[in-house]
C-alpha positions as a Markdown table, in Angstrom:
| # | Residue | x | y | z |
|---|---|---|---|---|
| 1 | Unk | 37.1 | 67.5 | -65.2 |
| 2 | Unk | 41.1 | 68.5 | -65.4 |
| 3 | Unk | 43.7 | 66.2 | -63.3 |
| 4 | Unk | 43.8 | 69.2 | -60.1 |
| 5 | Unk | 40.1 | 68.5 | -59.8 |
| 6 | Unk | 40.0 | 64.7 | -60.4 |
| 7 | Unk | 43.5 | 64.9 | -57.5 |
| 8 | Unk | 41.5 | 67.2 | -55.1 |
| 9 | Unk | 38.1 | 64.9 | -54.9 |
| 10 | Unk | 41.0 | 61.5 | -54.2 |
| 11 | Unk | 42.5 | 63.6 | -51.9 |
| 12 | Unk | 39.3 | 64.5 | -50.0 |
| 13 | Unk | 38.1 | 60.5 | -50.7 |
| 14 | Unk | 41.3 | 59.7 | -48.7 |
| 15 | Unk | 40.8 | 61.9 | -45.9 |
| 16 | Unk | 37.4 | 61.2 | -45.1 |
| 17 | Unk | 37.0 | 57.1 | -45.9 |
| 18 | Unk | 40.6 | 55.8 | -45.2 |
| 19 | Unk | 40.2 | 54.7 | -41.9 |
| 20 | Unk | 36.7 | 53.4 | -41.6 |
| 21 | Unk | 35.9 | 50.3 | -39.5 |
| 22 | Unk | 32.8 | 48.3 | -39.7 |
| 23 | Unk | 30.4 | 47.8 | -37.2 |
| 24 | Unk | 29.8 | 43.6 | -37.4 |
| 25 | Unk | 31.9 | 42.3 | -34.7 |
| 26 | Unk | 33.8 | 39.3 | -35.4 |
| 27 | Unk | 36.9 | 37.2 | -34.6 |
| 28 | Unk | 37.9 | 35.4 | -37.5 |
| 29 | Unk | 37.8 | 35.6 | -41.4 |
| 30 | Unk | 34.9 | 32.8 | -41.0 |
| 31 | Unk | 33.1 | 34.8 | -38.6 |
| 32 | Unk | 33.3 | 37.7 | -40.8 |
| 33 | Unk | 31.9 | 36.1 | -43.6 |
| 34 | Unk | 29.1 | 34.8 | -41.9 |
| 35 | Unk | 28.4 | 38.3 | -40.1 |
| 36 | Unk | 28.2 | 40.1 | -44.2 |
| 37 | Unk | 25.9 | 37.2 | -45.5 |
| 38 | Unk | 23.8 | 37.6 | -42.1 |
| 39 | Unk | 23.8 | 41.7 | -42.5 |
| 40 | Unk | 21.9 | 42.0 | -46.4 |
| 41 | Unk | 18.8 | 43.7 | -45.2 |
| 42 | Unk | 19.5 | 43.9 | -41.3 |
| 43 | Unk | 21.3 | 46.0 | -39.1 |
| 44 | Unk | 24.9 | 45.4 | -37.9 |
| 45 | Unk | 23.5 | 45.8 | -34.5 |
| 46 | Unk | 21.1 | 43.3 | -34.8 |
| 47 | Unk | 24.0 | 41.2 | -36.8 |
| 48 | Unk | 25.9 | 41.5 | -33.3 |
| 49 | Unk | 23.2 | 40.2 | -31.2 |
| 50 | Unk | 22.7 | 37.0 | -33.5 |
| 51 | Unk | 25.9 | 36.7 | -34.3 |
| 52 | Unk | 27.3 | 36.6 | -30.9 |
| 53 | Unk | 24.7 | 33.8 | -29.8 |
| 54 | Unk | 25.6 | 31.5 | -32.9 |
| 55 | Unk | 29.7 | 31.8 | -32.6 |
| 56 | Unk | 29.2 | 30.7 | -29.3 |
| 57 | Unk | 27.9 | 27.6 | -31.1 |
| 58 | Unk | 29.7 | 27.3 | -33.8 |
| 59 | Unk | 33.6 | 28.3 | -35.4 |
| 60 | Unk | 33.5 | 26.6 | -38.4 |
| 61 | Unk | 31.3 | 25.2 | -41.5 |
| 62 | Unk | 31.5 | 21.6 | -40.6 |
| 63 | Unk | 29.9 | 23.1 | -36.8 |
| 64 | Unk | 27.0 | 24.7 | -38.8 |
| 65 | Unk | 26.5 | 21.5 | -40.9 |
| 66 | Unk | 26.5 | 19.5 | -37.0 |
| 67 | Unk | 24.7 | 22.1 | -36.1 |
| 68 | Unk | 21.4 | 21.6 | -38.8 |
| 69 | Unk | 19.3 | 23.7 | -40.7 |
| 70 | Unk | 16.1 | 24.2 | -38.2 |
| 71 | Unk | 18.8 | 24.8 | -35.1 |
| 72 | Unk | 20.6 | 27.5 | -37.5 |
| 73 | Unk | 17.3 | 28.9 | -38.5 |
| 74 | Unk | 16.2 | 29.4 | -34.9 |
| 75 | Unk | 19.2 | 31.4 | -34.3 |
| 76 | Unk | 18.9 | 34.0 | -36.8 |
| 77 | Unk | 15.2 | 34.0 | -37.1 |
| 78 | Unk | 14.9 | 37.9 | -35.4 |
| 79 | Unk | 17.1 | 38.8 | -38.6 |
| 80 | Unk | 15.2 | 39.5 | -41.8 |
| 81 | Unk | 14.9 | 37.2 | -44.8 |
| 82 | Unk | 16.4 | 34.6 | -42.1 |
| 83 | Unk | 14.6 | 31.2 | -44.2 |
| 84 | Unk | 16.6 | 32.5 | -47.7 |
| 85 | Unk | 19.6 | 33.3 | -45.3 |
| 86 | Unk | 19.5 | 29.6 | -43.5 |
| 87 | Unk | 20.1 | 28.3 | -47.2 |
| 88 | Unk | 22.9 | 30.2 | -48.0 |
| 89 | Unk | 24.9 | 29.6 | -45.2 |
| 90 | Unk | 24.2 | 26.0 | -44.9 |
């Protein structure tokens, strides 16, 4: 593969992925991070829906550690892999 070639596929790349968005909603750097460690294996929509019922609960980590494992777990429990999940996050 020459240099024109290798400058025509970053040119395309460019075009086509510089301005994409993601579809976890989120307010904060924290809220983002939780949303990507919630989203391994699950849809962003369903991310969204459990997401937006936790942040109303919490908006930092010292909230989720008031907040307790089993009442975290109950949260995201309609997400998959939600027990391993719990873990991480707490």
């Amino acid at each position: 593969m020459n240099n024109r070639i290798r400058l025509l596929i970053l040119k395309k790349f460019e075009k086509d992925y510089l301005n994409l968005s993601i579809g976890l909603k989120y307010n904060t750097y924290f809220e983002l991070f939780i949303a990507i460690m919630l989203s391994a294996k699950s849809s962003d929509i369903q991310v969204n829906r459990v997401t937006k019922k936790l942040f109303l609960k919490v908006s930092n980590s010292t909230d989720i550690l008031k907040l307790g494992l089993n009442k975290l777990k109950n949260i995201i429990r309609t997400i998959g892999l939600f027990n391993k999940k719990t873990i991480f996050i707490m």
